[in-house]
């Protein structure tokens, strides 16, 4: 099974998927490649941080399941290599989610939304994103949200984090073929 977790920047996707794979060992988290700079608060292995030349070489080699350009940088999911008994989790924006749904219509798409735009902004600022990046992400969210909502199998409001994680684990468990 492929589980796509999508939603606007700062909604909590990264925090949620880390908890999902921690709680459910059957979930295998794909590590994306990006050309954006690492945030000071971010660990070295949050992404494969790379440059444009290497990213474009991998595109040419057909090494991505999906990739996109988002606010001036490349992001992509390398062709996954999970154990056979594991489900793949992709934490990606909506253009990538659309690509995955086209390739794998049976993929489960969970679209995470914030309780309000104000709370999303608080989370982005709290994470230490610079002011111009916060504004760009909020603007992008206005475009992404209607597309994501229309594409989603489930829309999850990330208000209380623990409740969100429980809800998503239940949705994933229910979607597994018995
Ligand atoms: P995304 O991956 O969607 O860009 P992050 O996982 O980086 O978002 O989360 C953005 C910030 O919001 C982080 O500082 C995270 O700790 C915080 N956060 C995530 N979920 C919640 C929540 N339910 N309530 C309050 N803060 C949250
Ligand atoms: P950030 O810069 O905040 O880490 O990520 C920006 C956006 O890119 C987020 O919506 C995140 O989910 C998305 N993203 C991260 N990795 C990938 C990827 O491999 N493919 C796509 N399409 N989007 C990604």
Short mmCIF file of N, CA and C and ligand atoms in Angstrom, two decimals, residues 7 13 32 36 39 47 66 68 70 75-77 91-93 96 127 137, ligand 2:
data_model
loop_
_atom_site.label_atom_id
_atom_site.label_comp_id
_atom_site.label_asym_id
_atom_site.label_seq_id
_atom_site.Cartn_x
_atom_site.Cartn_y
_atom_site.Cartn_z
N UNK A 7 -0.46 18.20 2.39
CA UNK A 7 -1.07 19.31 3.12
C UNK A 7 -0.16 20.51 3.04
N UNK A 13 2.87 17.96 8.83
CA UNK A 13 3.06 16.67 8.13
C UNK A 13 4.30 15.91 8.60
N UNK A 32 12.86 11.96 0.96
CA UNK A 32 12.89 12.74 -0.27
C UNK A 32 14.24 13.38 -0.52
N UNK A 36 16.65 22.42 -1.63
CA UNK A 36 16.62 23.58 -0.71
C UNK A 36 17.64 23.39 0.42
N UNK A 39 17.22 23.66 7.08
CA UNK A 39 16.93 24.64 8.14
C UNK A 39 17.80 24.35 9.35
N UNK A 47 16.13 15.15 4.82
CA UNK A 47 16.08 14.95 3.36
C UNK A 47 17.45 14.46 2.92
N UNK A 66 8.13 10.37 -8.21
CA UNK A 66 7.52 11.66 -8.58
C UNK A 66 8.49 12.75 -8.15
N UNK A 68 8.83 17.44 -8.19
CA UNK A 68 8.20 18.70 -8.54
C UNK A 68 9.12 19.85 -8.20
N UNK A 70 8.92 23.35 -6.10
CA UNK A 70 8.06 23.97 -5.09
C UNK A 70 8.79 25.19 -4.55
N UNK A 75 11.95 19.03 -5.33
CA UNK A 75 11.69 18.02 -4.31
C UNK A 75 11.29 16.74 -5.05
N UNK A 76 11.74 15.58 -4.60
CA UNK A 76 11.34 14.35 -5.27
C UNK A 76 11.47 13.13 -4.38
N UNK A 77 10.60 12.15 -4.66
CA UNK A 77 10.64 10.86 -3.94
C UNK A 77 11.41 9.87 -4.79
N UNK A 91 5.55 11.79 2.16
CA UNK A 91 5.12 13.08 2.71
C UNK A 91 5.45 14.13 1.67
N UNK A 92 4.45 14.53 0.89
CA UNK A 92 4.72 15.35 -0.31
C UNK A 92 3.63 16.41 -0.52
N UNK A 93 3.95 17.43 -1.36
CA UNK A 93 2.96 18.47 -1.64
C UNK A 93 1.96 17.98 -2.71
N UNK A 96 2.88 16.54 -6.35
CA UNK A 96 3.40 15.17 -6.25
C UNK A 96 2.29 14.19 -5.91
N UNK A 127 8.49 27.39 13.99
CA UNK A 127 9.51 26.47 13.48
C UNK A 127 10.77 27.25 13.08
N UNK A 137 4.66 30.51 1.81
CA UNK A 137 4.00 29.23 2.11
C UNK A 137 2.50 29.42 2.37
P1 LIG B 2 9.64 21.85 3.12
O1 LIG B 2 10.54 22.81 2.39
O2 LIG B 2 8.68 22.59 4.04
O3 LIG B 2 10.37 20.73 3.80
O4 LIG B 2 8.73 21.16 2.02
C1 LIG B 2 7.98 21.93 1.12
C2 LIG B 2 6.88 21.07 0.53
O5 LIG B 2 7.45 20.04 -0.27
C3 LIG B 2 6.05 20.37 1.60
O6 LIG B 2 4.69 20.44 1.22
C4 LIG B 2 6.54 18.93 1.55
O7 LIG B 2 5.54 17.99 1.89
C5 LIG B 2 6.86 18.81 0.08
N1 LIG B 2 7.76 17.70 -0.24
C6 LIG B 2 8.74 17.16 0.53
N2 LIG B 2 9.33 16.15 -0.12
C7 LIG B 2 8.69 16.04 -1.31
C8 LIG B 2 8.84 15.15 -2.42
O8 LIG B 2 9.65 14.23 -2.45
N3 LIG B 2 8.00 15.35 -3.47
C9 LIG B 2 7.07 16.34 -3.49
N4 LIG B 2 6.28 16.42 -4.56
N5 LIG B 2 6.91 17.19 -2.46
C10 LIG B 2 7.72 17.03 -1.39
#
